[in-house]
Amino acid sequence: MRKDRKIDRREALKLMAAGSGLAASSLHAATNKSELKGGAHLSHPASHKYARIVIAGGGTAGIIAAARTRRAAPNAEITLISPNTTHLYQPGALFRAAGLMSQSEMVRETASFFPDNVTWLQEKVTGFDPEHNRIETEKSGKLPYDVLIVALGCAYDYGAIEGMDSSMIGKEGILSIYLNDTVKGTAEGAELSGALFEKMKADVVTASKPLEILFCEPDTPVKGKGSGLSLMLLYLDMLQKKGGDKKVRFTYVTPDEVLLDEKMFNHALGKIVKKYPSVEVLYRHRLTKVDAAAKKATLTSGDQTIEKAYDYIHITPPMQAHRLVRESALAVGDGPQKGW
Ligand SMILES: Cc1cc2nc3c(=O)[nH]c(=O)nc-3n(C[C@H](O)[C@H](O)[C@H](O)COP(=O)(O)OP(=O)(O)OC[C@H]3O[C@@H](n4cnc5c(N)ncnc54)[C@H](O)[C@@H]3O)c2cc1C
C-alpha cells in the first residue's frame, strides 16, 4: 500500500463528520445489525484511501464511530479496542431507580450490534503514545494507527465533594443513579437508589413532617445532563400519589442560571417546576460537602455557604475525562478545559 494513499488529518475529520450523522438515540432504537445498516446514510462521500483507524472504547460513541467509519472508509483497517461484552444502556438508570425498568432491560450483548468487518480486540487500552501514533494495550502490546478515535467515556469524581465517596451510595439517604461500570455493564447506583426510593415511599406515608429531598448537580461537564432533574420530577409525581404535596419538599441545586441550556426545554421545564409548590430551585449553588451522619449538605455559591438538612439527597457526581486521557499527552494541559 502506497503511503500517499493514506488518510490525512483533514480527511479523517471529514470522515468523523460523516460519522456524526447518526444520533445516539438511533443506536439504542436499533435492535439488530440490519436495522442499523438500513437506517444509516452518509452525509459525505466515502473515501477509498487506506488507513489504520483505531477506536478506543466500545460504548455508544465507539460503536457508532466504528459503524459510520466502516461505511465512510471502505478500504480502511478498523480496530476497536474494548473489553465489554455487555452494553449498558445508561439512560435506563433513571427508570431503574424508580422501579420502572429491570437490570436485564438495561443491557444488550455488544456483539448484537457490533459492525461487520471491524476487528474487535476484547481487552483494555492501557495508555496513549500520540507522539509515535501508537496505542498501548493490555494483551496486544503497542499498536500503530493513522487515525485514533478516543471514546472511553468519562470518569466520576465523587471524592471532589468533601465527606463523600461512592461507597456511601445507598446508605444514609444518599442516592446517585450515575454510579455504574461500563466495562462490566452494571448499574450499581440505579439499583441502590431504587432501594432507597422504596424506603422514601414508605417514609412519605408515615412522616409527621415533610421529607426534605435534595437533588444536586456539579459544576463540571456532565453526561446525560438533566437526569437529576428528570429523576426529581419522576419521584415527585410518584410520591405525590402516595402522600400528597405536603409530605415532600424538593430542592434542586444547580450551579447554572437555568434548568437546561437549551432555551425551548428550559422554558418548558420552568413551567412544569412552577406548578409544584413543593419544589424550590437553588440556582448558582453546588454541593461542596456532605455530612452523612448528621444528614447535612453544605451548598456553596461564590464565597457564600449554606447548610441544609436533608432526609434524602441525590448526587450527580462531578465528572472528568477517563484517567488514561487525563494522564496522557492527549489531554488539554492548561486553562479551564485542563485534563479533558
Ligand atoms: C443516568 C444517565 C442518564 C443519561 N441520559 C441520557 C439521555 O437521556 N440522552 C443521552 O443522549 N444520553 C444520556 N446519558 C449519557 C449517555 O449514556 C452517555 O453520554 C453515553 O453512554 C456515552 O457514551 P460513550 O461511548 O462516550 O461512553 P461510555 O458509554 O461510558 O463507554 C465507554 C466505553 O469505554 C470502554 N472502556 C473503559 N475503559 C476502557 C479501557 N481502559 N480500554 C478500553 N475500553 C475501555 C467501556 O467498556 C465502554 O465500552 C445518560 C447517562 C446516564 C449515566
PDB file of C-alpha atoms and ligand atoms in Angstrom, residues 57-62 81-84 90-91 93 123-125 151-153 177-178 182-183 223-224 227 322 324, ligand 1:
ATOM      1  CA  GLY A  57     -13.731   2.246  23.810  1.00  0.00           C
ATOM      2  CA  GLY A  58     -16.808   0.329  22.680  1.00  0.00           C
ATOM      3  CA  GLY A  59     -19.685   2.163  24.343  1.00  0.00           C
ATOM      4  CA  THR A  60     -22.309   4.137  22.434  1.00  0.00           C
ATOM      5  CA  ALA A  61     -19.763   6.545  20.929  1.00  0.00           C
ATOM      6  CA  GLY A  62     -17.182   3.887  19.981  1.00  0.00           C
ATOM      7  CA  ILE A  81     -10.422  -1.986  21.474  1.00  0.00           C
ATOM      8  CA  SER A  82     -12.851  -2.502  24.344  1.00  0.00           C
ATOM      9  CA  PRO A  83     -13.297  -5.266  26.940  1.00  0.00           C
ATOM     10  CA  ASN A  84     -17.072  -5.046  27.455  1.00  0.00           C
ATOM     11  CA  GLN A  90     -27.116   4.221  30.826  1.00  0.00           C
ATOM     12  CA  PRO A  91     -30.245   6.413  30.484  1.00  0.00           C
ATOM     13  CA  ALA A  93     -30.714   4.100  35.224  1.00  0.00           C
ATOM     14  CA  GLU A 123      -9.142  -6.063  26.059  1.00  0.00           C
ATOM     15  CA  LYS A 124      -8.237  -2.817  27.772  1.00  0.00           C
ATOM     16  CA  VAL A 125      -6.292   0.119  26.432  1.00  0.00           C
ATOM     17  CA  ALA A 151     -14.294   7.012  23.151  1.00  0.00           C
ATOM     18  CA  LEU A 152     -13.507   5.794  26.670  1.00  0.00           C
ATOM     19  CA  GLY A 153     -16.367   7.711  28.293  1.00  0.00           C
ATOM     20  CA  ILE A 177     -28.123   6.906  39.703  1.00  0.00           C
ATOM     21  CA  TYR A 178     -24.835   7.591  37.913  1.00  0.00           C
ATOM     22  CA  THR A 182     -19.379   0.342  31.688  1.00  0.00           C
ATOM     23  CA  VAL A 183     -16.668  -2.326  31.436  1.00  0.00           C
ATOM     24  CA  LYS A 223     -23.100  13.304  30.639  1.00  0.00           C
ATOM     25  CA  GLY A 224     -26.851  12.832  30.485  1.00  0.00           C
ATOM     26  CA  SER A 227     -31.024  13.373  34.508  1.00  0.00           C
ATOM     27  CA  HIS A 322     -11.145   8.999  31.655  1.00  0.00           C
ATOM     28  CA  LEU A 324      -5.963   7.330  30.693  1.00  0.00           C
TER      29      LEU A 324
HETATM   30  C1  LIG B   1     -28.213   8.337  34.371  1.00  0.00           C
HETATM   31  C2  LIG B   1     -27.845   8.687  32.960  1.00  0.00           C
HETATM   32  C3  LIG B   1     -28.809   9.193  32.103  1.00  0.00           C
HETATM   33  C4  LIG B   1     -28.478   9.534  30.798  1.00  0.00           C
HETATM   34  N1  LIG B   1     -29.444  10.015  29.964  1.00  0.00           N
HETATM   35  C5  LIG B   1     -29.148  10.296  28.679  1.00  0.00           C
HETATM   36  C6  LIG B   1     -30.133  10.727  27.758  1.00  0.00           C
HETATM   37  O1  LIG B   1     -31.301  10.845  28.107  1.00  0.00           O
HETATM   38  N2  LIG B   1     -29.752  11.004  26.481  1.00  0.00           N
HETATM   39  C7  LIG B   1     -28.455  10.877  26.065  1.00  0.00           C
HETATM   40  O2  LIG B   1     -28.137  11.140  24.900  1.00  0.00           O
HETATM   41  N3  LIG B   1     -27.503  10.463  26.921  1.00  0.00           N
HETATM   42  C8  LIG B   1     -27.820  10.169  28.197  1.00  0.00           C
HETATM   43  N4  LIG B   1     -26.852   9.735  29.048  1.00  0.00           N
HETATM   44  C9  LIG B   1     -25.467   9.781  28.599  1.00  0.00           C
HETATM   45  C10 LIG B   1     -25.077   8.621  27.730  1.00  0.00           C
HETATM   46  O3  LIG B   1     -25.389   7.394  28.346  1.00  0.00           O
HETATM   47  C11 LIG B   1     -23.584   8.761  27.557  1.00  0.00           C
HETATM   48  O4  LIG B   1     -23.304  10.033  27.032  1.00  0.00           O
HETATM   49  C12 LIG B   1     -23.048   7.737  26.624  1.00  0.00           C
HETATM   50  O5  LIG B   1     -23.263   6.454  27.141  1.00  0.00           O
HETATM   51  C13 LIG B   1     -21.576   7.981  26.476  1.00  0.00           C
HETATM   52  O6  LIG B   1     -21.097   7.035  25.586  1.00  0.00           O
HETATM   53  P1  LIG B   1     -19.547   6.816  25.430  1.00  0.00           P
HETATM   54  O7  LIG B   1     -19.396   5.725  24.442  1.00  0.00           O
HETATM   55  O8  LIG B   1     -18.873   8.114  25.194  1.00  0.00           O
HETATM   56  O9  LIG B   1     -19.055   6.357  26.861  1.00  0.00           O
HETATM   57  P2  LIG B   1     -19.450   5.014  27.734  1.00  0.00           P
HETATM   58  O10 LIG B   1     -20.832   4.637  27.391  1.00  0.00           O
HETATM   59  O11 LIG B   1     -19.096   5.392  29.091  1.00  0.00           O
HETATM   60  O12 LIG B   1     -18.498   3.942  27.128  1.00  0.00           O
HETATM   61  C14 LIG B   1     -17.143   3.890  27.419  1.00  0.00           C
HETATM   62  C15 LIG B   1     -16.594   2.616  26.810  1.00  0.00           C
HETATM   63  O13 LIG B   1     -15.192   2.583  27.023  1.00  0.00           O
HETATM   64  C16 LIG B   1     -14.843   1.290  27.486  1.00  0.00           C
HETATM   65  N5  LIG B   1     -13.627   1.405  28.288  1.00  0.00           N
HETATM   66  C17 LIG B   1     -13.461   1.941  29.513  1.00  0.00           C
HETATM   67  N6  LIG B   1     -12.187   1.840  29.902  1.00  0.00           N
HETATM   68  C18 LIG B   1     -11.534   1.236  28.880  1.00  0.00           C
HETATM   69  C19 LIG B   1     -10.177   0.881  28.658  1.00  0.00           C
HETATM   70  N7  LIG B   1      -9.211   1.103  29.569  1.00  0.00           N
HETATM   71  N8  LIG B   1      -9.855   0.302  27.477  1.00  0.00           N
HETATM   72  C20 LIG B   1     -10.794   0.076  26.524  1.00  0.00           C
HETATM   73  N9  LIG B   1     -12.087   0.380  26.686  1.00  0.00           N
HETATM   74  C21 LIG B   1     -12.446   0.961  27.852  1.00  0.00           C
HETATM   75  C22 LIG B   1     -16.029   0.805  28.294  1.00  0.00           C
HETATM   76  O14 LIG B   1     -16.034  -0.600  28.381  1.00  0.00           O
HETATM   77  C23 LIG B   1     -17.172   1.341  27.433  1.00  0.00           C
HETATM   78  O15 LIG B   1     -17.467   0.436  26.409  1.00  0.00           O
HETATM   79  C24 LIG B   1     -27.149   9.363  30.346  1.00  0.00           C
HETATM   80  C25 LIG B   1     -26.177   8.836  31.203  1.00  0.00           C
HETATM   81  C26 LIG B   1     -26.517   8.495  32.489  1.00  0.00           C
HETATM   82  C27 LIG B   1     -25.457   7.913  33.402  1.00  0.00           C
END
